[in-house]
Short mmCIF file of C-alpha atoms in Angstrom, two decimals:
data_model
loop_
_atom_site.label_atom_id
_atom_site.label_comp_id
_atom_site.label_asym_id
_atom_site.label_seq_id
_atom_site.Cartn_x
_atom_site.Cartn_y
_atom_site.Cartn_z
CA MET Z 4 0.37 -53.32 33.82
CA ARG Z 5 2.32 -51.60 36.57
CA ASN Z 6 5.58 -52.27 34.76
CA SER Z 7 4.06 -50.89 31.61
CA HIS Z 8 2.89 -47.75 33.42
CA HIS Z 9 6.28 -47.40 35.04
CA ALA Z 10 7.99 -47.65 31.67
CA VAL Z 11 5.74 -44.98 30.18
CA PHE Z 12 6.31 -42.72 33.19
CA SER Z 13 10.08 -43.19 32.87
CA VAL Z 14 9.95 -42.25 29.22
CA LEU Z 15 7.93 -39.14 30.05
CA VAL Z 16 10.37 -38.15 32.78
CA LEU Z 17 13.33 -38.66 30.45
CA PHE Z 18 11.56 -36.59 27.76
CA LEU Z 19 10.86 -33.76 30.19
CA VAL Z 20 14.42 -33.79 31.50
CA SER Z 21 15.86 -33.76 28.00
CA SER Z 22 13.49 -30.91 27.07
CA LEU Z 23 14.58 -28.91 30.07
CA LEU Z 24 18.22 -29.59 29.29
CA GLY Z 25 17.56 -28.56 25.70
CA SER Z 26 15.94 -25.32 26.85
CA SER Z 27 18.86 -24.58 29.14
CA LEU Z 28 21.29 -25.28 26.33
CA ALA Z 29 19.32 -23.03 23.99
CA ALA Z 30 19.37 -20.29 26.61
CA LYS Z 31 23.14 -20.62 26.92
CA LEU Z 32 23.55 -20.58 23.16
CA CYS Z 33 21.45 -17.42 22.90
CA ASN Z 34 23.80 -15.61 25.22
CA ASN Z 35 26.28 -15.79 22.39
CA ASP Z 36 25.04 -13.33 19.77
CA GLY Z 37 27.47 -14.60 17.20
CA ASP Z 38 26.15 -18.14 17.27
CA SER Z 39 24.29 -19.07 14.09
CA GLY Z 40 22.19 -21.70 15.85
CA CYS Z 41 20.92 -19.16 18.33
CA PHE Z 42 20.22 -16.69 15.51
CA ARG Z 43 18.12 -19.25 13.67
CA SER Z 44 16.24 -20.03 16.87
CA ARG Z 45 15.38 -16.36 17.46
CA VAL Z 46 14.35 -15.86 13.83
CA LEU Z 47 12.05 -18.89 13.83
CA ALA Z 48 10.49 -17.79 17.12
CA ALA Z 49 9.84 -14.29 15.76
CA GLN Z 50 8.29 -15.65 12.58
CA ARG Z 51 6.10 -18.08 14.51
CA ALA Z 52 4.87 -15.20 16.67
CA ASP Z 53 3.80 -13.25 13.55
CA ARG Z 54 2.28 -16.18 11.69
CA VAL Z 55 -1.38 -15.61 10.84
CA LYS Z 56 -2.89 -19.08 11.01
CA GLU Z 57 -6.37 -18.18 9.80
CA LEU Z 58 -8.49 -15.07 9.62
CA PRO Z 59 -12.20 -14.99 10.49
CA GLY Z 60 -14.16 -15.90 7.37
CA GLN Z 61 -11.04 -16.78 5.39
CA PRO Z 62 -11.21 -19.34 2.56
CA PRO Z 63 -8.59 -22.12 2.71
CA VAL Z 64 -5.24 -21.32 1.08
CA LYS Z 65 -1.86 -23.04 0.86
CA PHE Z 66 0.38 -19.96 1.09
CA ARG Z 67 1.50 -18.58 4.46
CA GLN Z 68 0.80 -15.11 5.80
CA TYR Z 69 2.33 -13.07 8.60
CA ALA Z 70 1.41 -9.82 10.35
CA GLY Z 71 2.66 -7.77 13.24
CA TYR Z 72 4.81 -4.86 14.30
CA VAL Z 73 8.38 -3.84 13.58
CA THR Z 74 9.94 -1.23 15.84
CA VAL Z 75 11.53 1.69 14.01
CA ASN Z 76 12.45 3.82 17.03
CA GLU Z 77 12.91 2.13 20.40
CA THR Z 78 13.43 5.38 22.31
CA HIS Z 79 10.09 6.81 21.18
CA GLY Z 80 8.28 3.47 21.15
CA ARG Z 81 7.47 3.87 17.46
CA ALA Z 82 6.37 0.79 15.52
CA LEU Z 83 4.92 0.17 12.05
CA PHE Z 84 2.36 -2.51 11.24
CA TYR Z 85 2.83 -4.89 8.31
CA TRP Z 86 0.94 -7.70 6.58
CA PHE Z 87 2.93 -10.14 4.48
CA PHE Z 88 1.80 -12.87 2.06
CA GLU Z 89 4.10 -15.46 0.62
CA ALA Z 90 3.80 -16.07 -3.11
CA THR Z 91 1.24 -18.71 -4.05
CA HIS Z 92 3.93 -20.85 -5.74
CA ASN Z 93 7.68 -21.13 -5.19
CA PRO Z 94 8.01 -18.25 -2.73
CA ASN Z 95 11.70 -19.06 -2.28
CA LYS Z 96 12.26 -18.17 -5.95
CA LYS Z 97 9.91 -15.19 -6.32
CA PRO Z 98 10.86 -11.52 -5.81
CA LEU Z 99 9.65 -9.46 -2.86
CA LEU Z 100 7.40 -6.45 -3.51
CA LEU Z 101 6.59 -3.73 -0.96
CA TRP Z 102 3.28 -1.91 -1.56
CA LEU Z 103 2.59 1.59 -0.20
CA ASN Z 104 -0.68 3.49 -0.46
CA GLY Z 105 -0.79 7.26 -0.48
CA GLY Z 106 -2.93 9.84 1.22
CA PRO Z 107 -0.73 10.91 2.79
CA GLY Z 108 -2.00 8.94 5.72
CA CYS Z 109 -3.94 6.11 4.04
CA SER Z 110 -3.61 2.46 4.93
CA SER Z 111 -1.94 -0.04 2.61
CA VAL Z 112 -3.73 -2.74 4.60
CA GLY Z 113 -7.11 -1.11 4.04
CA PHE Z 114 -6.79 -0.19 0.37
CA GLY Z 115 -3.94 -2.15 -1.20
CA ALA Z 116 -4.31 -5.44 0.66
CA SER Z 117 -8.08 -5.52 1.19
CA GLU Z 118 -9.54 -3.87 -1.90
CA GLU Z 119 -6.94 -3.84 -4.68
CA LEU Z 120 -4.19 -6.43 -5.01
CA GLY Z 121 -4.11 -8.59 -1.89
CA PRO Z 122 -5.46 -12.16 -1.74
CA PHE Z 123 -8.46 -11.48 0.56
CA PHE Z 124 -11.31 -8.98 0.11
CA PRO Z 125 -13.85 -8.40 2.95
CA GLN Z 126 -17.44 -8.95 1.83
CA ASN Z 127 -20.84 -7.54 2.77
CA SER Z 128 -22.05 -10.13 5.27
CA THR Z 129 -23.53 -10.38 8.75
CA GLN Z 130 -20.69 -12.79 9.61
CA PRO Z 131 -17.02 -12.15 8.73
CA LYS Z 132 -16.40 -13.27 5.18
CA LEU Z 133 -13.37 -12.93 2.92
CA LYS Z 134 -13.40 -13.48 -0.84
CA LEU Z 135 -10.32 -14.91 -2.56
CA ASN Z 136 -8.97 -12.49 -5.16
CA PRO Z 137 -8.14 -14.47 -8.34
CA TYR Z 138 -5.79 -11.69 -9.48
CA SER Z 139 -3.85 -11.25 -6.25
CA TRP Z 140 -0.33 -9.97 -6.79
CA ASN Z 141 1.12 -12.74 -4.64
CA LYS Z 142 0.67 -14.90 -7.74
CA ALA Z 143 3.71 -13.04 -9.09
CA ALA Z 144 5.67 -12.03 -5.98
CA ASN Z 145 5.97 -12.26 -2.23
CA LEU Z 146 3.78 -9.37 -1.15
CA LEU Z 147 4.46 -6.98 1.75
CA PHE Z 148 2.04 -4.24 2.86
CA LEU Z 149 3.15 -1.50 5.25
CA GLU Z 150 1.03 1.00 7.19
CA SER Z 151 3.18 4.10 7.06
CA PRO Z 152 3.80 6.73 8.37
CA VAL Z 153 3.26 6.24 12.08
CA GLY Z 154 -0.33 7.02 13.07
CA VAL Z 155 -1.76 5.31 10.00
CA GLY Z 156 -3.98 2.29 10.63
CA PHE Z 157 -2.51 0.12 13.37
CA SER Z 158 0.94 1.76 13.36
CA TYR Z 159 1.63 3.72 16.53
CA SER Z 160 4.05 5.74 18.62
CA ASN Z 161 4.26 6.11 22.38
CA THR Z 162 5.62 9.64 21.87
CA SER Z 163 2.80 12.00 20.94
CA ARG Z 164 5.03 14.65 19.36
CA ASP Z 165 6.01 12.15 16.65
CA ILE Z 166 2.62 12.77 15.02
CA SER Z 167 3.23 16.53 14.83
CA GLU Z 168 6.62 16.02 13.18
CA LEU Z 169 5.48 13.85 10.29
CA GLY Z 170 6.69 14.52 6.75
CA ASP Z 171 8.10 12.81 3.69
CA SER Z 172 11.66 12.67 5.03
CA ILE Z 173 10.84 10.98 8.32
CA THR Z 174 8.42 8.65 6.52
CA ALA Z 175 11.22 7.50 4.21
CA LYS Z 176 13.63 7.08 7.11
CA ASP Z 177 11.16 5.08 9.21
CA SER Z 178 10.21 2.91 6.23
CA TYR Z 179 13.88 2.16 5.60
CA THR Z 180 14.43 1.25 9.26
CA PHE Z 181 11.36 -0.97 9.01
CA LEU Z 182 12.84 -2.78 6.00
CA VAL Z 183 16.22 -3.33 7.67
CA ASN Z 184 14.56 -4.76 10.77
CA TRP Z 185 11.98 -6.75 8.79
CA PHE Z 186 14.74 -8.47 6.84
CA LYS Z 187 16.32 -9.43 10.16
CA ARG Z 188 13.05 -11.13 11.06
CA PHE Z 189 12.73 -12.72 7.61
CA PRO Z 190 16.35 -13.17 6.47
CA GLN Z 191 15.34 -15.81 3.90
CA TYR Z 192 14.14 -12.95 1.66
CA LYS Z 193 17.26 -10.77 1.85
CA SER Z 194 18.78 -12.24 -1.28
CA HIS Z 195 15.56 -11.89 -3.30
CA ASP Z 196 15.10 -9.15 -5.87
CA PHE Z 197 13.27 -6.35 -4.09
CA TYR Z 198 10.81 -3.86 -5.62
CA ILE Z 199 8.87 -0.91 -4.20
CA ALA Z 200 5.44 -0.03 -5.61
CA GLY Z 201 2.51 2.17 -4.67
CA GLU Z 202 -0.06 4.68 -5.88
CA SER Z 203 -1.28 8.24 -5.52
CA TYR Z 204 0.74 10.12 -2.85
CA ALA Z 205 3.13 7.18 -2.96
CA GLY Z 206 4.39 9.18 -5.93
CA HIS Z 207 6.35 10.83 -3.12
CA TYR Z 208 6.79 7.82 -0.83
CA VAL Z 209 8.08 5.32 -3.41
CA PRO Z 210 10.83 7.38 -5.09
CA GLN Z 211 11.97 8.95 -1.81
CA LEU Z 212 12.22 5.57 -0.08
CA SER Z 213 13.95 4.11 -3.14
CA GLU Z 214 16.48 6.93 -3.12
CA PHE Z 215 17.02 6.45 0.62
CA VAL Z 216 17.65 2.72 0.14
CA TYR Z 217 19.97 3.41 -2.81
CA ASN Z 218 22.05 5.90 -0.83
CA GLN Z 219 22.17 3.76 2.31
CA ASN Z 220 23.29 0.76 0.27
CA LYS Z 221 26.49 2.67 -0.53
CA ILE Z 222 27.50 2.70 3.14
CA ALA Z 223 25.48 -0.18 4.61
CA SER Z 224 27.05 -3.32 5.99
CA LYS Z 225 26.51 -6.58 4.15
CA ASN Z 226 23.80 -7.48 6.69
CA ASP Z 227 21.84 -4.29 6.00
CA PHE Z 228 22.19 -4.19 2.21
CA ILE Z 229 18.81 -4.25 0.42
CA ASN Z 230 18.69 -5.82 -3.05
CA LEU Z 231 16.59 -3.05 -4.65
CA LYS Z 232 15.89 -3.65 -8.34
CA GLY Z 233 13.16 -1.20 -9.36
CA LEU Z 234 10.08 0.85 -8.52
CA MET Z 235 6.56 1.28 -9.88
CA ILE Z 236 3.97 3.99 -9.14
CA GLY Z 237 0.31 4.10 -10.16
CA ASN Z 238 -1.55 7.39 -10.73
CA ALA Z 239 1.32 9.13 -8.99
CA LEU Z 240 1.13 12.49 -7.28
CA LEU Z 241 4.41 13.97 -8.43
CA ASP Z 242 4.25 17.74 -8.80
CA ASP Z 243 1.79 20.25 -7.31
CA GLU Z 244 1.52 22.45 -10.37
CA THR Z 245 1.05 19.73 -12.98
CA ASP Z 246 -1.13 17.52 -10.77
CA GLN Z 247 -3.60 20.28 -10.03
CA LYS Z 248 -3.67 21.71 -13.55
CA GLY Z 249 -4.14 18.18 -14.91
CA MET Z 250 -7.01 17.53 -12.52
CA ILE Z 251 -8.94 20.58 -13.75
CA ASP Z 252 -8.18 19.94 -17.43
CA TYR Z 253 -9.23 16.30 -17.12
CA ALA Z 254 -12.57 17.29 -15.56
CA TYR Z 255 -13.21 19.75 -18.36
CA ASP Z 256 -12.22 17.28 -21.10
CA HIS Z 257 -14.61 14.69 -19.65
CA ALA Z 258 -17.54 17.12 -19.46
CA VAL Z 259 -17.62 17.17 -15.67
CA ILE Z 260 -17.39 20.95 -15.25
CA SER Z 261 -18.84 23.84 -17.25
CA ASP Z 262 -17.07 26.17 -19.64
CA GLY Z 263 -17.64 29.03 -17.24
CA LEU Z 264 -16.09 27.25 -14.23
CA TYR Z 265 -13.13 26.10 -16.30
CA GLN Z 266 -12.51 29.69 -17.41
CA ARG Z 267 -12.75 31.02 -13.82
CA VAL Z 268 -10.25 28.45 -12.52
CA ASN Z 269 -7.79 29.31 -15.28
CA GLN Z 270 -8.35 33.02 -14.73
CA HIS Z 271 -7.93 33.11 -10.95
CA CYS Z 272 -5.70 30.10 -10.07
CA ASP Z 273 -1.95 30.04 -10.56
CA PHE Z 274 -0.95 26.53 -9.47
CA LYS Z 275 2.70 27.56 -9.25
CA LEU Z 276 1.87 29.65 -6.17
CA GLU Z 277 1.56 28.38 -2.62
CA HIS Z 278 -1.10 30.92 -1.62
CA VAL Z 279 -3.98 31.82 -3.88
CA SER Z 280 -6.75 34.39 -4.03
CA LYS Z 281 -10.23 34.08 -2.57
CA GLU Z 282 -11.55 33.97 -6.12
CA CYS Z 283 -9.44 30.86 -6.81
CA ASP Z 284 -10.61 29.21 -3.59
CA GLY Z 285 -14.21 29.90 -4.56
CA ALA Z 286 -13.74 28.43 -8.01
CA LEU Z 287 -12.09 25.29 -6.57
CA ASP Z 288 -14.92 24.87 -4.06
CA GLU Z 289 -17.35 24.93 -6.97
CA TYR Z 290 -15.19 22.39 -8.82
CA PHE Z 291 -15.26 19.97 -5.86
CA ASP Z 292 -19.01 20.36 -5.46
CA VAL Z 293 -19.35 18.28 -8.63
CA TYR Z 294 -17.73 15.33 -6.87
CA LYS Z 295 -20.41 15.29 -4.22
CA ILE Z 296 -22.58 13.59 -6.82
CA LEU Z 297 -19.88 11.73 -8.82
CA ASP Z 298 -17.11 9.35 -7.79
CA MET Z 299 -14.00 11.49 -8.22
CA TYR Z 300 -11.82 8.38 -8.45
CA SER Z 301 -13.79 6.68 -11.20
CA LEU Z 302 -16.10 8.97 -13.13
CA TYR Z 303 -18.21 6.20 -14.63
CA SER Z 304 -18.65 4.01 -11.54
CA PRO Z 305 -21.64 4.26 -9.17
CA LYS Z 306 -21.37 5.84 -5.76
CA CYS Z 307 -21.92 3.91 -2.56
CA VAL Z 308 -25.37 4.21 -1.04
CA PRO Z 309 -24.58 3.42 2.62
CA SER Z 310 -26.69 0.96 4.53
CA THR Z 311 -29.02 2.27 7.21
CA GLY Z 312 -27.26 3.11 10.41
CA ASN Z 313 -23.76 3.09 8.93
CA SER Z 314 -21.62 6.11 8.23
CA SER Z 315 -21.19 7.18 4.65
CA ILE Z 316 -18.03 6.17 2.84
CA SER Z 317 -16.83 9.75 2.56
CA GLN Z 318 -16.99 10.11 6.34
CA SER Z 319 -15.92 6.57 7.14
CA VAL Z 320 -12.94 6.44 4.81
CA ALA Z 321 -11.61 9.90 5.53
CA GLY Z 322 -12.12 9.34 9.24
CA ASN Z 323 -12.64 11.82 12.04
CA ARG Z 324 -9.13 11.38 13.44
CA HIS Z 325 -6.64 13.94 12.15
CA LEU Z 326 -2.88 14.19 12.29
CA PRO Z 327 -2.49 17.48 14.18
CA ALA Z 328 0.27 19.03 12.08
CA ALA Z 329 -0.15 17.14 8.85
CA ARG Z 330 -1.82 19.90 6.84
CA GLY Z 331 0.58 21.84 4.68
CA LEU Z 332 3.61 19.73 5.53
CA PHE Z 333 3.50 17.18 2.79
CA ARG Z 334 0.54 17.38 0.47
CA PRO Z 335 -0.68 19.41 -2.51
CA ARG Z 336 -0.74 23.03 -1.48
CA LEU Z 337 -3.98 24.37 -2.89
CA VAL Z 338 -6.77 21.84 -2.86
CA SER Z 339 -5.99 19.29 -0.15
CA HIS Z 340 -8.02 21.22 2.40
CA ASN Z 341 -11.23 20.76 0.44
CA GLU Z 342 -13.73 18.09 1.53
CA GLY Z 343 -13.80 16.77 -2.03
CA TRP Z 344 -10.15 15.85 -1.61
CA ARG Z 345 -11.01 13.55 1.30
CA LYS Z 346 -12.69 10.66 -0.45
CA MET Z 347 -11.32 7.39 -1.76
CA ALA Z 348 -12.62 5.11 -4.47
CA ALA Z 349 -14.00 1.66 -3.86
CA GLY Z 350 -13.90 0.06 -7.29
CA TYR Z 351 -16.66 -2.01 -8.81
CA ASP Z 352 -18.43 -2.35 -5.49
CA PRO Z 353 -18.52 1.27 -4.36
CA CYS Z 354 -19.19 0.20 -0.77
CA ALA Z 355 -16.12 -2.05 -0.45
CA SER Z 356 -14.41 0.35 1.93
CA GLU Z 357 -17.39 0.10 4.27
CA TYR Z 358 -16.96 -3.69 4.42
CA THR Z 359 -13.23 -3.34 5.05
CA GLU Z 360 -13.64 -0.96 7.96
CA LYS Z 361 -16.26 -3.16 9.54
CA TYR Z 362 -13.99 -6.19 9.18
CA MET Z 363 -10.81 -4.50 10.46
CA ASN Z 364 -12.56 -3.19 13.55
CA ARG Z 365 -13.58 -6.69 14.68
CA ARG Z 366 -11.68 -7.76 17.75
CA ASP Z 367 -11.20 -11.32 16.51
CA VAL Z 368 -9.72 -10.02 13.25
CA GLN Z 369 -7.30 -7.76 15.10
CA GLU Z 370 -6.24 -10.62 17.35
CA ALA Z 371 -5.65 -12.90 14.35
CA LEU Z 372 -3.49 -10.18 12.76
CA HIS Z 373 -1.63 -9.46 16.02
CA ALA Z 374 -2.82 -5.88 15.54
CA ASN Z 375 -3.94 -3.03 17.81
CA VAL Z 376 -1.68 -4.16 20.65
CA THR Z 377 -1.89 -0.70 22.19
CA ASN Z 378 -5.71 -0.71 22.22
CA ILE Z 379 -6.10 2.52 20.27
CA PRO Z 380 -9.09 4.48 21.63
CA TYR Z 381 -10.57 5.18 18.18
CA PRO Z 382 -11.84 2.96 15.35
CA TRP Z 383 -9.43 1.76 12.66
CA THR Z 384 -10.00 3.84 9.51
CA HIS Z 385 -8.61 3.79 5.99
CA CYS Z 386 -7.06 7.23 6.30
CA SER Z 387 -5.72 9.32 9.15
CA GLY Z 388 -6.10 12.96 8.11
CA ASP Z 389 -6.75 14.28 4.59
CA THR Z 390 -6.40 12.10 1.51
CA ASP Z 391 -5.34 13.24 -1.92
CA GLY Z 392 -7.60 13.53 -4.96
CA ARG Z 393 -7.40 11.26 -7.94
CA ILE Z 394 -4.39 12.00 -10.13
CA PRO Z 395 -5.63 11.71 -13.75
CA VAL Z 396 -3.56 10.63 -16.72
CA THR Z 397 -3.60 14.25 -17.86
CA ALA Z 398 -1.65 15.30 -14.77
CA THR Z 399 0.85 12.46 -15.19
CA ARG Z 400 1.51 13.46 -18.79
CA TYR Z 401 2.10 17.06 -17.73
CA SER Z 402 4.55 15.86 -15.06
CA LEU Z 403 6.43 13.65 -17.52
CA LYS Z 404 6.72 16.55 -19.96
CA LYS Z 405 8.13 18.69 -17.18
CA LEU Z 406 10.82 16.06 -16.48
CA GLY Z 407 12.11 16.48 -20.02
CA LEU Z 408 13.07 12.82 -20.49
CA LYS Z 409 14.26 11.51 -23.84
CA THR Z 410 11.57 9.49 -25.64
CA VAL Z 411 12.79 6.09 -26.82
CA GLN Z 412 9.49 4.77 -28.21
CA ASP Z 413 6.40 6.96 -28.42
CA TRP Z 414 2.69 6.18 -27.93
CA THR Z 415 2.28 2.43 -28.53
CA PRO Z 416 -0.74 0.22 -27.80
CA TRP Z 417 -0.32 -2.81 -25.58
CA TYR Z 418 -2.64 -5.81 -25.57
CA THR Z 419 -4.35 -7.93 -22.99
CA ASN Z 420 -6.37 -11.14 -23.39
CA LYS Z 421 -8.79 -11.75 -26.27
CA GLN Z 422 -6.95 -9.31 -28.55
CA GLN Z 423 -8.13 -6.29 -26.57
CA VAL Z 424 -6.13 -3.08 -26.21
CA GLY Z 425 -5.09 -2.83 -22.57
CA GLY Z 426 -3.78 0.71 -22.87
CA TRP Z 427 -0.77 2.57 -24.25
CA THR Z 428 2.90 2.86 -23.41
CA VAL Z 429 5.58 5.49 -23.85
CA GLU Z 430 9.16 4.36 -23.29
CA TYR Z 431 11.47 7.07 -21.95
CA ASP Z 432 15.16 6.81 -21.17
CA GLY Z 433 15.08 4.99 -17.82
CA LEU Z 434 11.30 5.02 -17.38
CA MET Z 435 8.23 3.31 -18.87
CA PHE Z 436 4.87 5.11 -18.83
CA VAL Z 437 1.84 2.79 -19.08
CA THR Z 438 -1.84 3.64 -19.28
CA VAL Z 439 -4.52 1.09 -18.38
CA ARG Z 440 -7.65 1.59 -20.46
CA GLY Z 441 -10.83 1.97 -18.43
CA ALA Z 442 -9.16 1.99 -14.99
CA GLY Z 443 -9.97 4.40 -12.18
CA HIS Z 444 -7.54 5.78 -9.61
CA GLN Z 445 -6.85 2.38 -8.05
CA VAL Z 446 -5.91 0.39 -11.14
CA PRO Z 447 -5.87 -3.12 -9.55
CA THR Z 448 -9.42 -2.56 -8.28
CA PHE Z 449 -10.89 -1.58 -11.63
CA LYS Z 450 -8.71 -3.64 -13.98
CA PRO Z 451 -7.33 -6.54 -11.91
CA ARG Z 452 -6.38 -8.81 -14.83
CA GLU Z 453 -4.52 -6.06 -16.66
CA ALA Z 454 -2.82 -4.91 -13.44
CA LEU Z 455 -1.49 -8.42 -12.75
CA GLN Z 456 -0.32 -8.70 -16.37
CA LEU Z 457 1.49 -5.38 -15.98
CA LEU Z 458 3.15 -6.62 -12.76
CA HIS Z 459 4.36 -9.87 -14.37
CA HIS Z 460 6.02 -7.93 -17.21
CA PHE Z 461 7.48 -5.34 -14.85
CA LEU Z 462 9.10 -7.97 -12.61
CA ALA Z 463 10.44 -9.84 -15.67
CA ASN Z 464 11.76 -6.54 -17.12
CA LYS Z 465 9.84 -7.19 -20.32
CA LYS Z 466 7.73 -4.90 -22.46
CA LEU Z 467 3.99 -5.45 -22.63
CA PRO Z 468 2.82 -7.17 -25.84
CA SER Z 469 2.42 -4.69 -28.69
CA PHE Z 470 0.48 -7.09 -30.90
CA PRO Z 471 -2.89 -8.83 -30.33
CA PHE Z 472 -2.83 -12.35 -28.93
#
């Protein structure tokens, strides 16, 4: 027995010595930045550190997920938080899609990932519970959510003045830096087709980031080149004048406001102007009063009746934490200050946002996501600062008309399952406009099957079916 024990001990000693030698060798290799073996070692270590093994209340899945921080400015200590899901099947062959929510200042983790198109939705439960989304967009693509700009959700900066300098330009620049550095952490996705998508105020974020990537690609090194293929925006905020005029016209056409109020808004409000009269402000206040009793983001859905002791969704989602200099820098000029502008939709379950905030503020959830590493002294909320109002189809059509694009194929129905009309399309030169019948502001929340169908056709660069099937 002694000999046997001695043999085992010798093996263990040899194993430990070889491990130590291996570690020393790895350390030496990593002093040489040009060594591919060292690079692979660093990449694998970084990915392992961000791997989310299992979330509290999560159902079992076969795809991998990662979450963590990517530094975008080392001098200021500025870092953006991300959550990434591999595609459910063949992730090495699927494209990569970045999703951005709007606001400005609303979380893609809170809305996009947790209530619209991600694989897991928090549920109303005394214990943490996640429901598997059967229409998750990672069935079609590798799915990346980013909390941007800095100050949104778990993203942070160690330099306080960064918050007061926020705007569309710096948001695009930081998001680009994030992408360059994220691809260094996940180089296996660099060669994949890459798409940028989002909704609402991402009507600014998505095209500006896409343009930034396009321009940087002209001068970028091979290592920093991003394989951008296309962009997609839902209910996009594009133009102050058309967005705000469309919002009022839509409310009138859907019998939400009276003839008298509609006339007063048109009489006193010139949406081309940055500053308006007191009469216009008064009329807009009256307009937003209607949305204290209706869900602005889905006229025909019920409102959330908050549970006893919990904050209401309008307070909870908008949050009490404001970006000091955000107002007036990068949002619609006239109506963003109004309380009615500071509410987000929650889809079929109007209290979904309440469940998400409760879940994201759990310490065990944050630890599993490698989030809140700076121990922020306030609760995680969906939005930091004001959020934009719903952008109706009326406003989008006004904006498209203003662009003056050539029409290739006019108003055409497209079909979803069981021979049902899913909506309509208009093909312009270089752009496809798609409506989704019966959807609210957050299309994947209200029409998840149709939204996934739309994504599949978008990624395949195919038109939606124009005949029943």
